[in-house]
GROMACS .gro file of C-alpha atoms in nm:
model
  259
    1MET     CA    1   0.138   1.911  -0.334
    2LYS     CA    2  -0.192   1.823  -0.171
    3SER     CA    3  -0.201   1.711   0.191
    4ALA     CA    4  -0.477   1.585   0.419
    5ILE     CA    5  -0.546   1.469   0.770
    6PHE     CA    6  -0.690   1.119   0.775
    7LEU     CA    7  -0.883   1.065   1.098
    8SER     CA    8  -0.853   0.688   1.135
    9ILE     CA    9  -1.151   0.571   1.334
   10ARG     CA   10  -1.397   0.287   1.386
   11GLU     CA   11  -1.685   0.236   1.625
   12LYS     CA   12  -1.550  -0.111   1.706
   13ALA     CA   13  -1.383  -0.140   2.047
   14THR     CA   14  -1.356  -0.415   2.309
   15ARG     CA   15  -1.173  -0.264   2.607
   16LEU     CA   16  -1.397   0.043   2.612
   17PRO     CA   17  -1.709  -0.021   2.397
   18LYS     CA   18  -1.830   0.265   2.178
   19LYS     CA   19  -1.545   0.479   2.311
   20VAL     CA   20  -1.538   0.716   2.010
   21LEU     CA   21  -1.903   0.802   2.080
   22LEU     CA   22  -1.859   0.881   2.449
   23GLU     CA   23  -1.961   1.234   2.539
   24ILE     CA   24  -1.784   1.505   2.733
   25LYS     CA   25  -1.940   1.847   2.780
   26GLY     CA   26  -2.228   1.766   2.544
   27LYS     CA   27  -2.016   1.652   2.247
   28THR     CA   28  -1.872   1.317   2.145
   29VAL     CA   29  -1.498   1.278   2.186
   30THR     CA   30  -1.482   1.241   1.807
   31GLU     CA   31  -1.640   1.584   1.760
   32HIS     CA   32  -1.393   1.733   2.007
   33LEU     CA   33  -1.109   1.576   1.808
   34ILE     CA   34  -1.243   1.714   1.480
   35ASP     CA   35  -1.257   2.060   1.637
   36ARG     CA   36  -0.891   2.021   1.732
   37LEU     CA   37  -0.786   1.899   1.387
   38LYS     CA   38  -0.951   2.202   1.227
   39GLN     CA   39  -0.692   2.417   1.407
   40ALA     CA   40  -0.418   2.285   1.175
   41LYS     CA   41  -0.341   2.542   0.906
   42LEU     CA   42  -0.160   2.346   0.634
   43PRO     CA   43  -0.373   2.042   0.543
   44ASP     CA   44  -0.597   2.090   0.241
   45LEU     CA   45  -0.873   1.880   0.390
   46ILE     CA   46  -0.974   1.649   0.673
   47VAL     CA   47  -1.104   1.303   0.586
   48LEU     CA   48  -1.269   1.077   0.842
   49CYS     CA   49  -1.147   0.731   0.736
   50THR     CA   50  -1.369   0.452   0.860
   51SER     CA   51  -1.490   0.114   0.740
   52THR     CA   52  -1.782  -0.019   0.544
   53HIS     CA   53  -1.920  -0.196   0.852
   54PRO     CA   54  -2.279  -0.082   0.923
   55ASP     CA   55  -2.187   0.020   1.279
   56ASP     CA   56  -1.954   0.286   1.139
   57THR     CA   57  -2.233   0.473   0.960
   58ILE     CA   58  -2.277   0.685   1.270
   59LEU     CA   59  -1.921   0.811   1.223
   60VAL     CA   60  -2.002   0.912   0.868
   61ASP     CA   61  -2.293   1.111   1.007
   62ILE     CA   62  -2.055   1.285   1.249
   63ALA     CA   63  -1.826   1.374   0.958
   64LYS     CA   64  -2.114   1.519   0.758
   65ASN     CA   65  -2.249   1.715   1.055
   66ASN     CA   66  -1.907   1.861   1.130
   67GLY     CA   67  -1.811   1.966   0.779
   68VAL     CA   68  -1.534   1.716   0.702
   69ASP     CA   69  -1.500   1.462   0.424
   70TYR     CA   70  -1.523   1.087   0.480
   71PHE     CA   71  -1.411   0.762   0.325
   72ARG     CA   72  -1.526   0.405   0.390
   73GLY     CA   73  -1.294   0.113   0.320
   74SER     CA   74  -1.158  -0.214   0.459
   75GLU     CA   75  -1.261  -0.313   0.809
   76ASP     CA   76  -0.925  -0.465   0.905
   77ASP     CA   77  -0.667  -0.334   0.657
   78LYS     CA   78  -0.604   0.023   0.764
   79LEU     CA   79  -0.320   0.073   0.514
   80ASP     CA   80  -0.541  -0.029   0.222
   81ARG     CA   81  -0.810   0.205   0.354
   82TYR     CA   82  -0.563   0.495   0.370
   83LEU     CA   83  -0.431   0.426   0.021
   84ARG     CA   84  -0.773   0.411  -0.138
   85ALA     CA   85  -0.877   0.731   0.041
   86ALA     CA   86  -0.559   0.907  -0.074
   87LEU     CA   87  -0.620   0.804  -0.434
   88LYS     CA   88  -0.984   0.910  -0.420
   89PHE     CA   89  -0.901   1.259  -0.292
   90GLY     CA   90  -0.577   1.303  -0.487
   91ILE     CA   91  -0.355   1.329  -0.178
   92ASP     CA   92   0.026   1.334  -0.204
   93PHE     CA   93   0.099   1.332   0.169
   94VAL     CA   94  -0.132   1.201   0.440
   95VAL     CA   95  -0.118   1.277   0.811
   96ILE     CA   96  -0.271   0.991   1.007
   97VAL     CA   97  -0.445   1.075   1.333
   98ASP     CA   98  -0.591   0.794   1.540
   99GLY     CA   99  -0.945   0.837   1.666
  100ASP     CA  100  -0.828   0.747   2.018
  101ASP     CA  101  -0.597   1.050   2.029
  102ILE     CA  102  -0.835   1.326   2.132
  103PHE     CA  103  -0.551   1.567   2.212
  104CYS     CA  104  -0.352   1.520   1.890
  105ASP     CA  105  -0.165   1.846   1.846
  106PRO     CA  106  -0.254   2.053   1.535
  107GLU     CA  107   0.074   2.244   1.555
  108TYR     CA  108   0.266   1.922   1.504
  109ILE     CA  109   0.038   1.824   1.219
  110ASP     CA  110   0.157   2.142   1.048
  111LYS     CA  111   0.518   2.070   1.146
  112THR     CA  112   0.487   1.724   0.993
  113ILE     CA  113   0.371   1.868   0.662
  114GLU     CA  114   0.645   2.132   0.674
  115ARG     CA  115   0.909   1.864   0.726
  116PHE     CA  116   0.778   1.671   0.427
  117VAL     CA  117   0.806   1.978   0.207
  118GLN     CA  118   1.165   2.023   0.329
  119THR     CA  119   1.281   1.661   0.305
  120ASN     CA  120   1.042   1.460   0.085
  121ALA     CA  121   1.066   1.187   0.350
  122ASP     CA  122   0.857   0.872   0.325
  123PHE     CA  123   0.745   0.866   0.687
  124ILE     CA  124   0.751   1.138   0.955
  125THR     CA  125   0.659   1.120   1.321
  126CYS     CA  126   0.769   1.238   1.667
  127LYS     CA  127   0.884   1.042   1.972
  128GLU     CA  128   0.900   1.319   2.232
  129LEU     CA  129   0.540   1.436   2.271
  130PRO     CA  130   0.292   1.275   2.511
  131LEU     CA  131   0.140   0.951   2.385
  132GLY     CA  132  -0.171   1.056   2.195
  133ALA     CA  133  -0.048   1.401   2.092
  134VAL     CA  134   0.147   1.258   1.799
  135CYS     CA  135   0.052   1.206   1.434
  136SER     CA  136   0.229   1.016   1.154
  137GLY     CA  137   0.287   1.149   0.803
  138ILE     CA  138   0.315   0.919   0.501
  139LYS     CA  139   0.420   0.997   0.145
  140LEU     CA  140   0.179   0.851  -0.110
  141GLU     CA  141   0.449   0.655  -0.295
  142ALA     CA  142   0.563   0.494   0.032
  143LEU     CA  143   0.205   0.401   0.120
  144LYS     CA  144   0.162   0.242  -0.223
  145LYS     CA  145   0.482   0.043  -0.181
  146VAL     CA  146   0.389  -0.090   0.161
  147CYS     CA  147   0.053  -0.203   0.029
  148GLU     CA  148   0.237  -0.386  -0.251
  149ILE     CA  149   0.490  -0.567  -0.032
  150LYS     CA  150   0.293  -0.644   0.285
  151ASP     CA  151   0.165  -0.998   0.326
  152GLU     CA  152  -0.097  -0.930   0.591
  153GLU     CA  153  -0.455  -0.808   0.563
  154ASN     CA  154  -0.491  -0.707   0.927
  155THR     CA  155  -0.290  -0.387   0.965
  156GLU     CA  156  -0.435  -0.257   1.291
  157VAL     CA  157  -0.078  -0.178   1.402
  158TRP     CA  158   0.109  -0.063   1.093
  159GLY     CA  159   0.391   0.180   1.178
  160GLY     CA  160   0.660  -0.089   1.171
  161TYR     CA  161   0.614  -0.139   0.798
  162PHE     CA  162   0.775   0.201   0.755
  163THR     CA  163   1.013   0.220   1.051
  164GLU     CA  164   1.141  -0.137   1.087
  165THR     CA  165   1.196  -0.263   0.730
  166GLY     CA  166   1.482  -0.033   0.635
  167LEU     CA  167   1.308   0.048   0.310
  168PHE     CA  168   1.205   0.406   0.370
  169LYS     CA  169   1.343   0.747   0.451
  170ILE     CA  170   1.229   0.827   0.805
  171GLU     CA  171   1.226   1.168   0.975
  172TYR     CA  172   1.165   1.227   1.346
  173LEU     CA  173   1.051   1.571   1.456
  174LYS     CA  174   1.233   1.730   1.747
  175VAL     CA  175   1.027   1.904   2.012
  176GLU     CA  176   1.188   2.242   2.064
  177ASP     CA  177   0.965   2.339   2.355
  178GLU     CA  178   1.109   2.146   2.648
  179GLU     CA  179   0.782   2.182   2.840
  180LEU     CA  180   0.612   1.955   2.585
  181ARG     CA  181   0.871   1.675   2.601
  182HIS     CA  182   0.667   1.430   2.804
  183PRO     CA  183   0.638   1.096   2.619
  184GLU     CA  184   0.564   0.933   2.955
  185ILE     CA  185   0.225   1.107   2.980
  186ARG     CA  186  -0.062   0.897   2.849
  187MET     CA  187  -0.325   1.084   2.643
  188THR     CA  188  -0.500   0.811   2.444
  189LEU     CA  189  -0.842   0.654   2.489
  190ASP     CA  190  -0.845   0.277   2.541
  191TYR     CA  191  -0.966   0.210   2.892
  192PRO     CA  192  -1.228   0.355   3.131
  193GLU     CA  193  -0.945   0.518   3.328
  194ASP     CA  194  -0.840   0.703   3.012
  195PHE     CA  195  -1.190   0.842   2.974
  196GLN     CA  196  -1.180   0.969   3.332
  197PHE     CA  197  -0.844   1.133   3.256
  198PHE     CA  198  -0.991   1.319   2.959
  199LYS     CA  199  -1.302   1.420   3.152
  200ALA     CA  200  -1.089   1.568   3.429
  201ILE     CA  201  -0.897   1.784   3.181
  202PHE     CA  202  -1.208   1.903   2.997
  203GLU     CA  203  -1.366   1.988   3.331
  204MET     CA  204  -1.084   2.231   3.405
  205LEU     CA  205  -0.995   2.369   3.061
  206TYR     CA  206  -1.296   2.347   2.831
  207VAL     CA  207  -1.469   2.664   2.715
  208PRO     CA  208  -1.746   2.621   2.453
  209GLY     CA  209  -1.632   2.737   2.110
  210LYS     CA  210  -1.262   2.726   2.196
  211VAL     CA  211  -0.992   2.457   2.166
  212PHE     CA  212  -0.738   2.451   2.446
  213THR     CA  213  -0.378   2.384   2.343
  214LEU     CA  214  -0.134   2.106   2.423
  215LYS     CA  215   0.075   2.356   2.616
  216GLU     CA  216  -0.227   2.438   2.833
  217ILE     CA  217  -0.289   2.066   2.892
  218VAL     CA  218   0.070   1.998   2.996
  219ALA     CA  219   0.074   2.302   3.223
  220LEU     CA  220  -0.246   2.184   3.389
  221LEU     CA  221  -0.098   1.838   3.446
  222LYS     CA  222   0.218   1.987   3.591
  223ASP     CA  223   0.007   2.173   3.848
  224ASN     CA  224  -0.227   1.879   3.902
  225PRO     CA  225  -0.023   1.557   3.886
  226GLN     CA  226  -0.310   1.363   4.038
  227ILE     CA  227  -0.477   1.375   3.695
  228ILE     CA  228  -0.183   1.187   3.543
  229ASP     CA  229  -0.227   0.925   3.814
  230ILE     CA  230  -0.581   0.846   3.692
  231ASN     CA  231  -0.463   0.637   3.396
  232LYS     CA  232  -0.086   0.597   3.429
  233ASP     CA  233  -0.119   0.232   3.532
  234MET     CA  234  -0.290   0.150   3.203
  235GLN     CA  235   0.027   0.210   3.002
  236LYS     CA  236   0.173  -0.134   3.074
  237ALA     CA  237  -0.145  -0.309   2.960
  238TYR     CA  238  -0.156  -0.086   2.653
  239ILE     CA  239   0.200  -0.174   2.551
  240GLU     CA  240   0.142  -0.547   2.605
  241ASN     CA  241  -0.170  -0.535   2.388
  242LEU     CA  242   0.016  -0.339   2.121
  243ARG     CA  243   0.288  -0.601   2.105
  244LYS     CA  244   0.033  -0.878   2.063
  245HIS     CA  245  -0.117  -0.707   1.759
  246THR     CA  246   0.207  -0.598   1.596
  247LYS     CA  247   0.261  -0.812   1.287
  248ILE     CA  248   0.493  -0.718   1.003
  249ARG     CA  249   0.468  -0.972   0.726
  250LEU     CA  250   0.628  -0.903   0.390
  251LYS     CA  251   0.603  -1.090   0.062
  252LYS     CA  252   0.904  -1.281  -0.059
  253ASN     CA  253   1.181  -1.062  -0.202
  254ALA     CA  254   1.016  -0.749  -0.058
  255LEU     CA  255   1.336  -0.646   0.118
  256SER     CA  256   1.524  -0.644  -0.211
  257TRP     CA  257   1.337  -0.327  -0.304
  258ARG     CA  258   1.506   0.000  -0.217
  259GLY     CA  259   1.332   0.334  -0.274
   0.00000   0.00000   0.00000
């Protein structure tokens, strides 16, 4: 079984232009995220998955300069992009990490792969970690099936194809460490306030050459709740925007299929 992290990322952004190229402590947030992903022990490789749009060439350069693979595919159809990347690299199980999620936890990337080995589930994720610390794991056969039955080329928001159709075996990871059970904390980069949130944490925890852990982040926020206040009001706008872009459209007779 071959597994990989797919770092799903594009330069395109409207609420916070060029957000994946913003710098903190002399490195882009994308480079900081790649450093974090390299801490995961179980994936066989890391693939930066971006589009063929010319503006995304700079992300390919970041991948090359940081020693990770890359793939360029559809601009709007993320699921098609993931499938083609998985087929190119011979991946059986992909762990999707969004480029906005700078603090995605490598320990839970490993836990996601472990759960797949144990259960052979189609889709694996976690609801209890802070928003932005979570990844999603997809079995290749399930990804193929979704790409066959979906009737929508824009799959910016795609999780519902797995979780809301009743077609797939879903597993949700439990967070054993109670200190990390904070889904109310926002750790994703969409708005200027989010960037200030990340900068505040890096200012207090960052040491060159080291990657601070999710446990260290949560402990810092517990002692400094004013940092959480920086971007907490953006969550409502984020959810409203997410709902606007959530479209699950299936071809006729798609629901008659059962895996």
